[in-house]
Every structure is written in C-alpha cells, then in structure tokens.
C-alpha cells in the first residue's frame, strides 16, 4: 500500500512514483547485511578507538593538535551512551565523564574553538540515555543544563550576530538540541523563540525539493553536506515531538528532502558532492540517520515497501562509512588514504578527531531510529529504473542514474570551486574513486591539499580557438566579482545560463523495458565562453556505458574533450595507458576507459597531477582538428590487471 509519499507540490513526484512501481516489481536484490548488531559493532569500534584519548576531566583530546577540539567530547558522550544503553556497562564512567565535561564547557563559556552551538543536541541525547543508569548524577546534570541561556551561551544567535545572513546551519543545529532540553523540562522558555528563528531564517531556505540552502540568506552557497547535516538535526527535533507553529511545514520540508536525497543517492550509498565539506564521512552518517528515521516513519504508516527502500538506503550509507576504517578503528575522515596529518582534501576547519566522533554520533542516532532487522530491503532509485533529475534553488546539480550507475554533473559556469561538467561516476561493485568521483577546483576555497596542482577539472568540452589556445568548460566564466568562499554566487552573474532537455517519448512493450535502463539528455550552455556562442553536451547513459557528444557553435580550430583520470589516493597509484584513440586507467581492481569515436582524432595524457578530494588526478585531452563536434564513450568495469 502506497501510504508514505510526497505531497502534490513535490517537483519530483512523478519520478518518485515511477520508481516506487519499479522497486515493487524488482526481485533478487542482494541484501546489504547491515544488521543492528553490525551497526552497533561499527559504533563501538570508533568509540573505543577514541576512549584512549580521554583525559582525566572527561575531555577527548585530539592527538594531532594535543588538545580538545570543537564538539568532540559531547559527540563521544552521545555515541558512548548508546553503547551503554545496549549493554556495554564498562563505558558508563567514560560516557558520564564526557557528558559532565561537555555541559560544564557550555555553562562556563569554555566550549573548544567557540563551537557551543553544536553541543546541546549531543549533550541532551547523552543525558536522556544515561539518566536511568545514574539517577543521582542526572540531577546534577539537570541543574547545570537549567543554567543555559541560548541567547547568551550560543554563538549564532541574533543577540550575538545581529545579522540574518549568519543564521545558518549552526543556529538550526542549536535549536534541535534546545527542543530536547525543553522536552526534558530543563529550559526556562517555551518554543516560541525557536519558532521565530525557524520561521524567519530556516523555513525560507528550503527549496520545493526540500533541500536546505545553507550560507547567507541572500547568497546561499548550497553545500550538499550542510543540506543533509541540517536536515538530520531538524529531523531529530521532529522525531522528539516538536509541535511548535512551524512543525507541519518543517515536517513536510524534511519528508520531501528525504525523498530528494533518496532519489540522488548513488548505488555506493553516497550523496552527491557539491561545495565545502563534501566527501567527509559525516555526510553519509547524517544521511543514514535521515533515511533510518524515514524508514521508521514509513513503517509506522504501514508502508513496508517504502520503509524497506529507506532502510536499504540507510544501510548503504553505513557501508559507505565503514569501508574507510583505519586499522586502529578510527576512520579516514575524508575519502582518501592519506595520513591524517597530511590533511589532504580537508577543509581548513576539518579536525580528524571531531569529525570521526561527529560521524559516530550520527551513526548512533541512525541506530536509535532504526526500524529493525525484520524489514525486507527494497532497491533504491539508483539500482532500478532510469531518471535524470535537476536540483532546484542554487544547487546547480544534475543526477542521472541507470540500474547500478549514477553520474553527477554541475552546471553553473561562474563558480570556480564547484566547476561545471561531469564530476562523478559511481558504478555498483566498483571502487568509488575509479570514475573518478571528485573534480578539480579553479579556486580551492576552504579545502587544503597535501599535493597536486589546483586546477579546474571535470569531464567537459574543450576547444581550440584560432589563436591556438585551448579552453575548457571547467574554466568557466567570471561572475564579475571577487570569489568569496563564505557566500554563494548567483548562477546568472557573468551572463552564463544552462538548459536541460531530457528525452521523453512514449515507449511500449520491450521498448519501455529498455527505456527504464537508459537516459538520453542534452545540456545547452550559453555565456561569454571564449570563441563560442553556444555549447551542447548530449549524453546517452546505459548500463556500464556512457556516450557523450559535444557540439560547438563558434569559430574554433579543433573540438576537444577533457578526460579526468584517477591517479592516486594516498596509498595506491593507478596505471594509465594511452593509445591513438583511447585512454585507460586501472586502479584497485577496476578500470575506466574513454574511447574517441571520431577516427581522425587523437588522445594524449597531459603532464602533472591535479589535487582532488580523493587524492590525485591526471587528465587526457581528446582532439579532433577542423571539427565542431566530438563523440566519445566512457566504460567502467572490473579489471584483470594488477593496478
């Protein structure tokens, strides 16, 4: 029975219902194997890895900086408290000490790195879980928690900032914890002040798809990491029983956002990359919590089909995190294998300890929301059917999937951090980086790299102008203003625009079945591109194979294509081979091969390495002299080589 679905205003409702029908008919999906026992084991693995860094005062010390950082300690307290609840009594003193330290830090104005806004939801989760085990100590905690005054003790409030543009994810995350404090009877005020913040500064950020546009209100930068993280926290307050004036609208936004995340989740269990903090493990941990919560809500609505879909999505997110475990139980917090001290792909604010513990806290919350092992998993959208989806707002991102494969494209021409072009290919059963899975950047923004050159790089068109110079779409255009990493860029600034056209014919019988396994779409870019009036990209996506055609309108000497190549992830290096019409990279048991269809063209690998979130890239350029079109294919598969 299809009882748990999106409202009529949801822009992707047709695609959602088409997927549901296909998922209901799909058989033979391989279970993920992520039981509650296995999830708890992953949580325990990370918590115990950090127990050795706990100090006498309960704080968790970061071994790389030699001090307590950000919100590591309350995140540890929350995850450890879940383990205590599940019978790991030996962790009770450790969890208790961490919680005491965390509450004291907020009350005394000593939160590390001035991040108290992230404490309340973690502290309250730990408090609620540990209270039955330590009733006398709980009275002490309660007395301390009653002393908190939000406008005084937190940072991202109007009292402190007096700037609506600064009421970003921090403020929403703080409110989610304050709802729990209010529900426990430990707050001096009701929810009216929270309603004012939610109404004025947060509900207005949601797009029709339920995506949260973080950043300044007037110039949101829309990182998908902070979309999912903010929705995860706002979901906690809805699950906790928040019933303020914003509750109905917020619940609908969150439900629609969950469907949007589901429809754009890769078959490897990863959300799309876009903006700062992408490909940090907490992205998928937050998504796991969102999906687990929705699975339980669907089950409560007696929709076991949708519950099974959301449950599988959550389990795939657990898998996406777990495969980055280090030998000592911690996680590589960014998706590469560089040593943490190299900080490759880290943001300037990324802390290995804090983000490990924020990840495990989100996984612990997902565990608490889990619908149970008795629910049969159903396929997620990227495993069945075919669809092309364009995000709304300023996200400027397209997801296209066929069974077992997903590609992600960015479309804004004027963002030097989130460059245009095809930026990720994920294929089921293959390592995530082979596609590759991350672009290069024209401007590194907040991101630090241990090695490699900062260059704009994606699968994208290239062209040679009459002066002999080569240009690429990834280079983009100027917005007319200096790049500000704290703010977004209006996609229209600089005169650029993009139009998506998806093939939508009527198919019947065998044609219909084939249609659900392929996508055909065209992107048309306009703008002040050097030497061009217009640029078109035609994509035919089938299982295991992409065919891409570029068409150039303008005075050019040669048509070209840039092919990014995975080269190294900090632990292993790829083997790259190139012939007259193709280039191939083999890496971790997989290959990605791009082949030029035009017989008169040539392919050659460029010198140097380019920094990406996943490690190092190299790139090849395909060239067809005297032409205004170029066609090539991209094939991914398992390799028999040794690379």
Coordinates of C-alpha atoms in Angstrom, one line a residue:
X1 CA 0.0 0.0 0.0
X2 CA 1.5 3.3 -1.1
X3 CA 0.7 5.4 2.0
X4 CA 4.0 7.1 2.7
X5 CA 4.8 9.5 -0.2
X6 CA 5.4 13.1 -1.2
X7 CA 2.8 15.9 -1.4
X8 CA 1.3 17.1 -4.6
X9 CA 3.7 20.1 -4.6
X10 CA 6.8 17.9 -4.7
X11 CA 8.6 18.6 -8.1
X12 CA 9.9 15.0 -8.5
X13 CA 6.6 13.3 -7.5
X14 CA 6.2 11.6 -10.9
X15 CA 9.7 10.3 -10.8
X16 CA 9.2 9.1 -7.3
X17 CA 6.0 7.2 -8.1
X18 CA 7.5 5.7 -11.2
X19 CA 10.5 4.5 -9.1
X20 CA 8.2 3.0 -6.5
X21 CA 6.3 1.0 -9.1
X22 CA 9.6 -0.4 -10.5
X23 CA 11.0 -1.1 -7.0
X24 CA 7.9 -3.1 -6.1
X25 CA 8.5 -5.3 -9.1
X26 CA 12.2 -5.8 -8.6
X27 CA 13.4 -9.2 -7.4
X28 CA 16.7 -10.6 -6.3
X29 CA 18.3 -7.6 -4.7
X30 CA 21.3 -8.6 -2.7
X31 CA 20.9 -7.7 1.0
X32 CA 23.5 -5.3 2.4
X33 CA 24.0 -7.4 5.5
X34 CA 23.8 -4.4 7.8
X35 CA 22.0 -5.8 10.9
X36 CA 21.6 -3.8 14.1
X37 CA 24.4 -5.9 15.6
X38 CA 26.8 -5.0 12.8
X39 CA 25.9 -1.3 13.1
X40 CA 26.5 -1.4 16.8
X41 CA 29.8 -3.0 16.2
X42 CA 30.9 -0.1 14.0
X43 CA 29.8 2.4 16.5
X44 CA 31.7 0.5 19.2
X45 CA 34.8 0.3 17.0
X46 CA 35.1 4.1 16.7
X47 CA 34.1 4.9 20.3
X48 CA 36.7 2.5 21.8
X49 CA 39.4 3.9 19.4
X50 CA 38.9 7.3 21.0
X51 CA 38.4 6.2 24.6
X52 CA 42.2 6.1 24.8
X53 CA 42.4 9.8 24.2
X54 CA 40.0 10.7 27.0
X55 CA 41.6 13.0 29.7
X56 CA 41.0 13.0 33.4
X57 CA 38.5 15.8 33.1
X58 CA 36.4 13.7 30.6
X59 CA 37.6 15.7 27.5
X60 CA 38.6 13.8 24.3
X61 CA 42.0 15.1 23.2
X62 CA 42.8 15.3 19.5
X63 CA 46.2 13.5 19.1
X64 CA 47.2 15.8 16.2
X65 CA 46.8 19.1 18.0
X66 CA 47.3 17.9 21.5
X67 CA 44.1 19.5 22.9
X68 CA 40.3 19.1 23.0
X69 CA 38.8 20.3 19.7
X70 CA 35.3 21.6 18.7
X71 CA 32.5 19.3 19.8
X72 CA 34.5 16.0 20.0
X73 CA 33.6 15.4 23.7
X74 CA 29.8 15.7 23.5
X75 CA 29.8 13.6 20.3
X76 CA 31.8 10.9 22.1
X77 CA 29.4 11.1 25.1
X78 CA 26.4 10.6 22.9
X79 CA 27.8 7.6 21.0
X80 CA 29.2 6.0 24.1
X81 CA 25.8 6.5 25.8
X82 CA 24.1 4.5 23.1
X83 CA 26.6 1.7 23.7
X84 CA 25.9 1.8 27.5
X85 CA 22.1 1.6 26.7
X86 CA 22.9 -1.6 24.6
X87 CA 24.8 -3.3 27.5
X88 CA 28.3 -2.0 27.3
X89 CA 28.4 -1.1 31.0
X90 CA 32.2 -0.7 31.1
X91 CA 31.7 2.6 29.1
X92 CA 29.4 4.2 31.6
X93 CA 32.1 6.0 33.6
X94 CA 33.7 7.3 30.4
X95 CA 30.4 8.4 28.9
X96 CA 29.4 10.1 32.1
X97 CA 32.7 12.0 32.4
X98 CA 32.4 13.2 28.8
X99 CA 28.9 14.4 29.4
X100 CA 29.9 16.3 32.6
X101 CA 32.8 17.9 30.8
X102 CA 30.5 18.9 27.9
X103 CA 27.8 20.5 30.0
X104 CA 30.4 22.4 32.1
X105 CA 32.1 23.7 28.9
X106 CA 28.8 25.3 27.7
X107 CA 27.7 26.7 31.1
X108 CA 31.2 28.1 31.8
X109 CA 31.6 29.5 28.3
X110 CA 34.6 27.3 27.6
X111 CA 33.4 25.3 24.5
X112 CA 36.5 24.4 22.5
X113 CA 37.1 26.5 19.3
X114 CA 34.0 28.6 20.2
X115 CA 31.6 25.9 18.9
X116 CA 28.9 25.6 21.7
X117 CA 26.0 25.6 19.2
X118 CA 26.8 22.0 18.3
X119 CA 26.8 20.8 21.9
X120 CA 23.1 20.8 23.0
X121 CA 21.7 18.0 20.8
X122 CA 24.7 15.8 21.6
X123 CA 24.6 16.6 25.3
X124 CA 20.8 16.0 25.5
X125 CA 20.9 12.7 23.7
X126 CA 23.6 11.5 26.1
X127 CA 21.8 12.9 29.1
X128 CA 18.5 11.2 28.2
X129 CA 20.3 7.8 27.6
X130 CA 22.4 7.9 30.8
X131 CA 19.8 9.3 33.2
X132 CA 18.3 5.9 34.1
X133 CA 21.8 4.5 34.9
X134 CA 22.9 7.4 37.1
X135 CA 19.9 9.0 38.6
X136 CA 21.8 11.0 41.3
X137 CA 24.3 12.3 38.8
X138 CA 21.5 13.1 36.4
X139 CA 20.1 15.5 39.0
X140 CA 23.5 17.3 38.9
X141 CA 23.5 17.4 35.1
X142 CA 19.9 18.7 35.1
X143 CA 20.8 21.5 37.4
X144 CA 23.7 22.5 35.2
X145 CA 21.5 22.2 32.0
X146 CA 18.9 24.5 33.5
X147 CA 21.5 27.3 33.7
X148 CA 21.9 27.5 29.9
X149 CA 20.5 30.7 28.3
X150 CA 20.5 30.3 24.5
X151 CA 21.0 34.0 23.5
X152 CA 23.8 34.3 26.0
X153 CA 25.6 31.0 25.7
X154 CA 25.5 30.2 22.0
X155 CA 27.2 32.0 19.2
X156 CA 25.0 32.0 16.1
X157 CA 22.1 33.9 17.6
X158 CA 20.7 37.3 16.7
X159 CA 21.8 38.7 20.0
X160 CA 25.4 37.9 19.2
X161 CA 25.4 38.3 15.4
X162 CA 22.6 40.8 14.7
X163 CA 22.8 39.6 11.1
X164 CA 20.1 37.4 9.4
X165 CA 22.6 36.1 6.9
X166 CA 24.5 34.4 9.8
X167 CA 21.6 32.4 10.9
X168 CA 22.9 29.3 9.1
X169 CA 23.2 25.6 10.0
X170 CA 24.8 26.4 13.4
X171 CA 21.6 28.1 14.5
X172 CA 19.3 25.2 13.3
X173 CA 21.6 22.6 14.9
X174 CA 21.5 24.5 18.2
X175 CA 17.7 24.7 18.1
X176 CA 17.4 21.0 17.6
X177 CA 19.1 20.4 20.9
X178 CA 17.2 23.1 22.6
X179 CA 13.9 21.3 21.7
X180 CA 15.2 18.3 23.6
X181 CA 16.2 20.4 26.6
X182 CA 12.7 21.9 26.6
X183 CA 11.1 18.4 26.2
X184 CA 13.0 17.3 29.3
X185 CA 11.7 20.3 31.3
X186 CA 15.2 21.8 31.6
X187 CA 14.6 25.1 29.7
X188 CA 13.2 28.3 31.1
X189 CA 11.3 29.2 28.0
X190 CA 8.9 27.5 25.6
X191 CA 9.4 27.0 21.9
X192 CA 8.2 30.4 20.8
X193 CA 11.7 31.8 20.4
X194 CA 12.6 28.7 18.4
X195 CA 9.6 29.2 16.2
X196 CA 10.7 32.8 15.4
X197 CA 14.1 31.6 14.3
X198 CA 12.7 28.7 12.3
X199 CA 10.1 30.8 10.6
X200 CA 12.4 33.8 9.7
X201 CA 15.7 32.1 8.9
X202 CA 15.2 28.4 8.2
X203 CA 11.9 27.5 6.6
X204 CA 12.7 30.2 3.9
X205 CA 15.9 28.3 3.0
X206 CA 14.1 25.1 1.9
X207 CA 13.5 24.6 -1.8
X208 CA 10.4 22.9 -3.2
X209 CA 12.5 19.7 -3.3
X210 CA 13.1 20.0 0.5
X211 CA 16.8 20.9 0.1
X212 CA 18.3 23.3 2.7
X213 CA 20.2 26.2 1.1
X214 CA 23.0 27.0 3.6
X215 CA 25.1 30.1 3.6
X216 CA 24.0 33.8 3.6
X217 CA 20.2 34.1 3.1
X218 CA 20.7 36.4 0.1
X219 CA 23.6 34.4 -1.4
X220 CA 23.4 30.7 -0.3
X221 CA 26.4 28.6 -1.2
X222 CA 24.3 25.4 -1.0
X223 CA 26.9 22.8 0.0
X224 CA 25.1 19.4 0.0
X225 CA 27.0 18.4 3.1
X226 CA 25.2 21.1 5.1
X227 CA 21.9 20.4 3.5
X228 CA 21.9 16.9 4.8
X229 CA 23.5 17.7 8.2
X230 CA 20.9 20.5 8.9
X231 CA 18.0 18.3 7.8
X232 CA 19.4 15.5 10.0
X233 CA 19.3 17.7 13.1
X234 CA 15.9 19.3 12.3
X235 CA 14.6 15.7 11.9
X236 CA 15.8 14.9 15.5
X237 CA 13.5 17.7 16.9
X238 CA 10.5 16.5 14.8
X239 CA 11.1 12.9 16.0
X240 CA 11.4 14.2 19.6
X241 CA 7.8 15.6 19.3
X242 CA 8.4 19.3 18.5
X243 CA 4.9 20.7 18.0
X244 CA 5.5 24.4 17.6
X245 CA 3.9 26.6 14.9
X246 CA 6.5 25.6 12.3
X247 CA 6.1 21.8 12.9
X248 CA 3.8 21.0 10.0
X249 CA 5.7 22.9 7.4
X250 CA 9.0 21.7 8.7
X251 CA 7.9 18.1 8.7
X252 CA 6.8 18.3 5.0
X253 CA 10.1 20.0 4.0
X254 CA 12.0 17.3 5.7
X255 CA 10.0 14.5 4.2
X256 CA 10.4 16.0 0.7
X257 CA 14.1 16.5 1.3
X258 CA 14.5 12.8 2.4
X259 CA 12.8 11.7 -0.9
X260 CA 15.2 14.0 -2.8
X261 CA 18.2 12.5 -1.0
X262 CA 16.9 9.0 -1.7
X263 CA 16.5 9.8 -5.5
X264 CA 20.0 11.2 -5.7
X265 CA 21.8 8.6 -3.6
X266 CA 24.5 6.7 -5.5
X267 CA 24.5 2.9 -5.7
X268 CA 27.5 3.1 -3.4
X269 CA 25.5 4.8 -0.7
X270 CA 27.0 8.3 -1.2
X271 CA 25.2 11.7 -1.5
X272 CA 26.3 13.9 -4.5
X273 CA 29.4 16.0 -4.0
X274 CA 28.8 19.8 -4.0
X275 CA 30.5 22.5 -2.1
X276 CA 32.5 22.5 1.1
X277 CA 32.8 19.5 3.4
X278 CA 31.8 17.1 0.6
X279 CA 33.1 13.5 0.9
X280 CA 33.6 13.8 4.6
X281 CA 32.3 10.6 6.3
X282 CA 29.7 12.5 8.4
X283 CA 27.8 13.3 5.1
X284 CA 26.7 9.7 4.8
X285 CA 26.3 9.3 8.6
X286 CA 23.9 12.1 8.6
X287 CA 22.1 10.6 5.5
X288 CA 21.9 7.3 7.3
X289 CA 20.1 9.0 10.2
X290 CA 17.7 10.7 7.8
X291 CA 16.9 7.5 6.0
X292 CA 16.5 5.4 9.2
X293 CA 14.1 8.0 10.6
X294 CA 12.1 7.9 7.4
X295 CA 12.1 4.1 7.3
X296 CA 10.6 4.1 10.8
X297 CA 8.0 6.7 9.8
X298 CA 7.0 4.8 6.7
X299 CA 6.7 1.6 8.8
X300 CA 4.5 3.4 11.3
X301 CA 2.4 4.5 8.3
X302 CA 2.2 0.8 7.4
X303 CA 4.0 1.3 4.1
X304 CA 6.5 -1.6 4.3
X305 CA 7.6 -1.1 0.7
X306 CA 8.9 2.5 1.3
X307 CA 10.2 1.5 4.7
X308 CA 12.3 -1.2 3.1
X309 CA 13.6 1.3 0.5
X310 CA 14.6 3.8 3.1
X311 CA 16.1 1.1 5.3
X312 CA 18.3 -0.1 2.4
X313 CA 19.4 3.5 1.8
X314 CA 20.4 3.9 5.4
X315 CA 22.3 0.6 5.3
X316 CA 24.2 1.6 2.2
X317 CA 25.3 4.8 3.9
X318 CA 26.6 2.7 6.9
X319 CA 28.6 0.7 4.3
X320 CA 29.9 3.9 2.7
X321 CA 31.3 5.0 6.0
X322 CA 32.6 1.6 7.2
X323 CA 34.8 0.9 4.2
X324 CA 37.1 3.8 5.3
X325 CA 38.0 2.3 8.6
X326 CA 41.6 2.6 9.8
X327 CA 43.5 -0.3 11.4
X328 CA 43.0 1.2 14.9
X329 CA 39.3 1.6 14.5
X330 CA 39.2 5.3 13.6
X331 CA 38.0 6.4 10.2
X332 CA 39.8 8.2 7.3
X333 CA 37.5 11.2 7.7
X334 CA 37.8 12.2 4.0
X335 CA 37.6 9.7 1.2
X336 CA 41.3 9.1 0.6
X337 CA 44.0 7.1 2.3
X338 CA 46.5 9.9 3.1
X339 CA 47.7 10.0 6.7
X340 CA 45.5 12.4 8.7
X341 CA 48.4 14.7 9.4
X342 CA 48.7 15.4 5.6
X343 CA 45.2 16.9 5.7
X344 CA 44.6 16.1 2.0
X345 CA 41.1 17.1 1.0
X346 CA 40.4 18.5 4.4
X347 CA 38.7 21.9 4.9
X348 CA 40.6 24.5 7.0
X349 CA 38.2 23.6 9.8
X350 CA 38.3 19.8 9.4
X351 CA 39.5 18.1 12.6
X352 CA 40.1 14.4 12.4
X353 CA 39.0 13.6 15.9
X354 CA 35.9 15.8 15.9
X355 CA 34.7 14.7 12.6
X356 CA 35.3 11.0 13.5
X357 CA 33.2 11.5 16.6
X358 CA 30.5 13.6 14.9
X359 CA 30.2 10.8 12.3
X360 CA 29.8 8.1 15.0
X361 CA 27.3 10.2 16.9
X362 CA 25.2 10.5 13.7
X363 CA 25.5 6.7 13.2
X364 CA 24.4 6.2 16.8
X365 CA 21.4 8.4 16.1
X366 CA 20.6 6.3 13.0
X367 CA 20.9 3.2 15.2
X368 CA 18.3 4.7 17.6
X369 CA 16.0 5.4 14.7
X370 CA 16.5 2.0 13.0
X371 CA 13.3 0.2 12.1
X372 CA 14.7 -3.2 13.0
X373 CA 16.1 -6.3 11.3
X374 CA 12.8 -7.8 10.3
X375 CA 12.2 -5.3 7.4
X376 CA 12.9 -6.6 3.9
X377 CA 15.2 -4.3 1.9
X378 CA 13.9 -2.9 -1.4
X379 CA 16.1 -1.4 -4.2
X380 CA 16.9 2.3 -4.0
X381 CA 16.4 4.5 -7.1
X382 CA 20.0 4.2 -8.5
X383 CA 19.6 0.4 -8.5
X384 CA 16.4 0.2 -10.6
X385 CA 15.0 2.3 -13.4
X386 CA 16.4 5.4 -15.2
X387 CA 15.9 9.1 -14.4
X388 CA 17.5 12.5 -14.9
X389 CA 17.0 14.9 -12.0
X390 CA 17.9 18.6 -11.8
X391 CA 18.1 20.1 -8.4
X392 CA 16.3 23.4 -7.7
X393 CA 17.5 26.6 -6.0
X394 CA 21.2 27.4 -6.3
X395 CA 22.4 23.8 -6.1
X396 CA 23.1 23.7 -9.9
X397 CA 23.5 19.9 -9.8
X398 CA 22.1 17.1 -12.0
X399 CA 21.9 13.4 -11.1
X400 CA 21.4 10.8 -13.8
X401 CA 21.1 7.1 -13.0
X402 CA 20.5 3.8 -14.7
X403 CA 20.5 0.5 -12.8
X404 CA 23.7 0.3 -10.9
X405 CA 25.3 3.5 -12.2
X406 CA 25.0 7.2 -11.3
X407 CA 26.6 10.3 -12.8
X408 CA 26.7 13.8 -11.2
X409 CA 27.0 17.0 -13.2
X410 CA 27.5 20.5 -12.1
X411 CA 26.1 23.3 -14.3
X412 CA 27.0 26.8 -13.0
X413 CA 29.5 28.4 -15.2
X414 CA 30.7 31.0 -12.7
X415 CA 31.7 29.0 -9.6
X416 CA 35.5 28.4 -9.5
X417 CA 35.1 25.9 -6.6
X418 CA 32.2 23.8 -8.0
X419 CA 33.3 23.7 -11.6
X420 CA 30.9 22.7 -14.5
X421 CA 30.9 19.4 -16.2
X422 CA 30.6 15.7 -15.3
X423 CA 32.2 15.4 -11.9
X424 CA 31.4 11.9 -10.6
X425 CA 30.7 8.4 -12.0
X426 CA 29.7 5.7 -9.5
X427 CA 29.1 2.1 -10.5
X428 CA 27.9 -0.7 -8.3
X429 CA 30.6 -3.2 -7.4
X430 CA 33.5 -0.9 -8.3
X431 CA 35.6 1.3 -6.1
X432 CA 34.1 4.8 -5.8
X433 CA 37.2 6.7 -7.0
X434 CA 37.6 5.0 -10.3
X435 CA 35.1 7.2 -12.2
X436 CA 36.7 9.4 -10.9
X437 CA 34.5 10.7 -8.0
X438 CA 35.7 14.3 -7.5
X439 CA 36.6 17.2 -9.7
X440 CA 39.5 19.6 -9.6
X441 CA 38.9 23.2 -8.5
X442 CA 39.6 26.6 -10.0
X443 CA 39.8 28.0 -6.5
X444 CA 40.4 25.7 -3.6
X445 CA 38.1 27.7 -1.2
X446 CA 38.3 26.2 2.3
X447 CA 39.9 23.0 1.0
X448 CA 43.5 22.0 1.7
X449 CA 45.6 19.6 -0.3
X450 CA 48.8 17.8 0.6
X451 CA 50.0 17.6 -3.0
X452 CA 48.9 18.3 -6.6
X453 CA 48.0 21.4 -8.5
X454 CA 44.8 23.3 -8.0
X455 CA 43.1 23.2 -11.5
X456 CA 39.5 23.2 -12.7
X457 CA 39.0 19.6 -14.0
X458 CA 35.9 17.6 -14.9
X459 CA 34.7 15.5 -17.9
X460 CA 34.0 18.5 -20.0
X461 CA 34.2 20.1 -23.5
X462 CA 37.5 21.7 -24.7
X463 CA 38.1 23.7 -27.8
X464 CA 41.0 25.4 -29.6
X465 CA 40.4 29.0 -30.8
X466 CA 42.1 30.4 -33.9
X467 CA 44.9 31.9 -31.8
X468 CA 46.0 28.3 -31.0
X469 CA 44.8 28.5 -27.3
X470 CA 42.9 25.6 -25.7
X471 CA 39.9 26.4 -23.4
X472 CA 37.7 24.2 -21.3
X473 CA 34.2 24.4 -19.9
X474 CA 35.6 23.7 -16.4
X475 CA 37.4 27.0 -16.6
X476 CA 34.0 28.7 -16.6
X477 CA 33.4 32.4 -16.8
X478 CA 33.9 35.3 -14.4
X479 CA 31.0 36.3 -12.2
X480 CA 32.2 39.8 -12.2
X481 CA 33.0 39.8 -8.5
X482 CA 35.9 38.5 -6.4
X483 CA 35.3 34.9 -5.2
X484 CA 34.0 34.7 -1.6
X485 CA 34.3 31.2 -0.2
X486 CA 31.7 32.1 2.5
X487 CA 29.0 33.1 0.1
X488 CA 27.2 31.6 -2.9
X489 CA 27.3 33.0 -6.4
X490 CA 24.1 33.8 -8.3
X491 CA 24.3 31.4 -11.3
X492 CA 23.2 34.2 -13.7
X493 CA 26.1 36.5 -12.8
X494 CA 28.5 36.9 -15.7
X495 CA 25.9 36.1 -18.3
X496 CA 26.0 32.3 -18.2
X497 CA 23.0 30.0 -18.4
X498 CA 22.2 26.3 -18.9
X499 CA 19.2 24.5 -20.2
X500 CA 18.5 20.8 -19.7
X501 CA 16.4 18.8 -22.1
X502 CA 15.5 15.2 -21.3
X503 CA 14.3 12.8 -24.0
X504 CA 10.7 11.9 -23.0
X505 CA 9.0 9.8 -25.7
X506 CA 6.2 7.3 -25.2
X507 CA 7.5 3.7 -25.1
X508 CA 5.6 0.4 -25.1
X509 CA 6.4 -3.2 -24.5
X510 CA 10.1 -4.1 -25.0
X511 CA 10.9 -0.5 -25.8
X512 CA 9.5 0.5 -22.4
X513 CA 11.7 -2.0 -20.6
X514 CA 14.8 -0.7 -22.4
X515 CA 13.7 2.9 -21.7
X516 CA 13.9 2.2 -17.9
X517 CA 17.6 1.2 -18.4
X518 CA 18.8 4.2 -20.2
X519 CA 18.9 8.0 -20.2
X520 CA 19.2 10.5 -23.0
X521 CA 19.6 14.2 -22.3
X522 CA 21.1 17.4 -23.6
X523 CA 22.7 20.3 -21.7
X524 CA 23.0 23.6 -23.6
X525 CA 25.3 26.2 -22.2
X526 CA 25.2 29.9 -23.2
X527 CA 27.5 32.6 -22.0
X528 CA 30.7 34.6 -22.8
X529 CA 32.8 31.4 -23.4
X530 CA 36.0 32.3 -25.3
X531 CA 35.3 32.0 -29.1
X532 CA 31.8 30.3 -28.6
X533 CA 28.2 31.4 -28.9
X534 CA 26.8 28.1 -27.7
X535 CA 27.9 24.7 -26.4
X536 CA 25.9 21.5 -26.3
X537 CA 26.5 18.3 -24.5
X538 CA 24.5 15.2 -25.4
X539 CA 24.6 12.2 -23.0
X540 CA 23.4 8.7 -23.7
X541 CA 23.7 6.7 -20.5
X542 CA 23.2 2.9 -20.5
X543 CA 24.2 0.3 -18.0
X544 CA 28.0 0.2 -18.0
X545 CA 28.5 2.7 -20.8
X546 CA 28.3 6.4 -21.4
X547 CA 28.3 8.0 -24.8
X548 CA 28.9 11.8 -24.8
X549 CA 28.8 14.2 -27.8
X550 CA 30.0 17.8 -27.7
X551 CA 28.8 20.3 -30.3
X552 CA 30.4 23.7 -30.6
X553 CA 29.0 26.9 -32.2
X554 CA 31.7 29.4 -32.9
X555 CA 35.0 29.9 -34.6
X556 CA 37.3 27.1 -33.5
X557 CA 40.2 25.2 -34.9
X558 CA 39.6 21.9 -33.1
X559 CA 37.0 20.2 -30.9
X560 CA 38.2 18.6 -27.8
X561 CA 37.2 16.8 -24.6
X562 CA 38.9 16.7 -21.2
X563 CA 39.1 13.2 -19.5
X564 CA 39.9 13.2 -15.8
X565 CA 41.8 10.1 -14.7
X566 CA 42.1 8.7 -11.2
X567 CA 45.8 8.6 -10.4
X568 CA 46.3 8.0 -6.6
X569 CA 44.5 8.0 -3.3
X570 CA 47.5 8.4 -0.9
X571 CA 48.0 4.6 -0.7
X572 CA 47.9 3.2 -4.2
X573 CA 48.7 4.6 -7.7
X574 CA 46.8 3.9 -10.9
X575 CA 48.3 2.5 -14.1
X576 CA 47.4 4.8 -17.0
X577 CA 47.7 3.7 -20.7
X578 CA 47.0 5.7 -23.8
X579 CA 46.8 4.9 -27.5
X580 CA 45.7 6.9 -30.5
X581 CA 42.0 6.9 -29.8
X582 CA 41.6 5.8 -26.1
X583 CA 42.9 6.3 -22.6
X584 CA 42.5 3.9 -19.7
X585 CA 43.2 4.0 -16.0
X586 CA 43.3 0.8 -13.9
X587 CA 43.0 1.2 -10.1
X588 CA 42.1 -1.0 -7.2
X589 CA 40.8 -3.8 -9.4
X590 CA 38.7 -1.6 -11.7
X591 CA 39.2 0.3 -14.9
X592 CA 37.8 3.4 -16.6
X593 CA 38.3 3.7 -20.3
X594 CA 37.4 6.6 -22.5
X595 CA 37.4 6.0 -26.3
X596 CA 37.2 8.6 -29.0
X597 CA 34.7 7.6 -31.7
X598 CA 35.9 10.0 -34.3
X599 CA 38.6 8.2 -36.4
X600 CA 40.6 11.3 -37.3
X601 CA 41.2 12.4 -33.7
X602 CA 43.9 11.8 -31.2
X603 CA 44.3 11.4 -27.4
X604 CA 47.2 12.3 -25.2
X605 CA 47.7 12.5 -21.5
X606 CA 48.8 15.8 -20.1
X607 CA 51.7 16.3 -17.7
X608 CA 51.3 17.0 -14.0
X609 CA 48.8 16.0 -11.3
X610 CA 45.7 17.7 -10.1
X611 CA 44.5 17.8 -6.5
X612 CA 41.1 16.4 -5.7
X613 CA 39.2 15.4 -2.6
X614 CA 40.1 11.7 -3.3
X615 CA 43.8 12.2 -4.0
X616 CA 45.5 13.0 -7.2
X617 CA 44.1 13.1 -10.8
X618 CA 45.7 13.3 -14.1
X619 CA 43.9 14.1 -17.3
X620 CA 43.9 13.5 -21.0
X621 CA 42.7 15.6 -23.9
X622 CA 40.9 14.3 -26.9
X623 CA 41.3 16.4 -30.0
X624 CA 39.6 16.4 -33.4
X625 CA 41.1 19.1 -35.7
X626 CA 38.9 21.0 -38.0
X627 CA 35.7 19.7 -36.4
X628 CA 32.9 21.3 -34.4
X629 CA 31.7 18.0 -32.9
X630 CA 33.3 15.3 -30.9
X631 CA 31.9 12.0 -29.6
X632 CA 33.5 9.6 -27.1
X633 CA 32.5 6.8 -24.8
X634 CA 33.3 6.0 -21.1
X635 CA 33.2 2.5 -19.9
X636 CA 33.8 1.3 -16.3
X637 CA 34.4 -2.3 -15.2
X638 CA 36.3 -4.8 -13.2
X639 CA 39.9 -5.1 -14.2
X640 CA 42.1 -8.2 -14.5
X641 CA 45.2 -6.2 -14.2
X642 CA 47.4 -5.7 -11.2
X643 CA 46.9 -1.9 -10.7

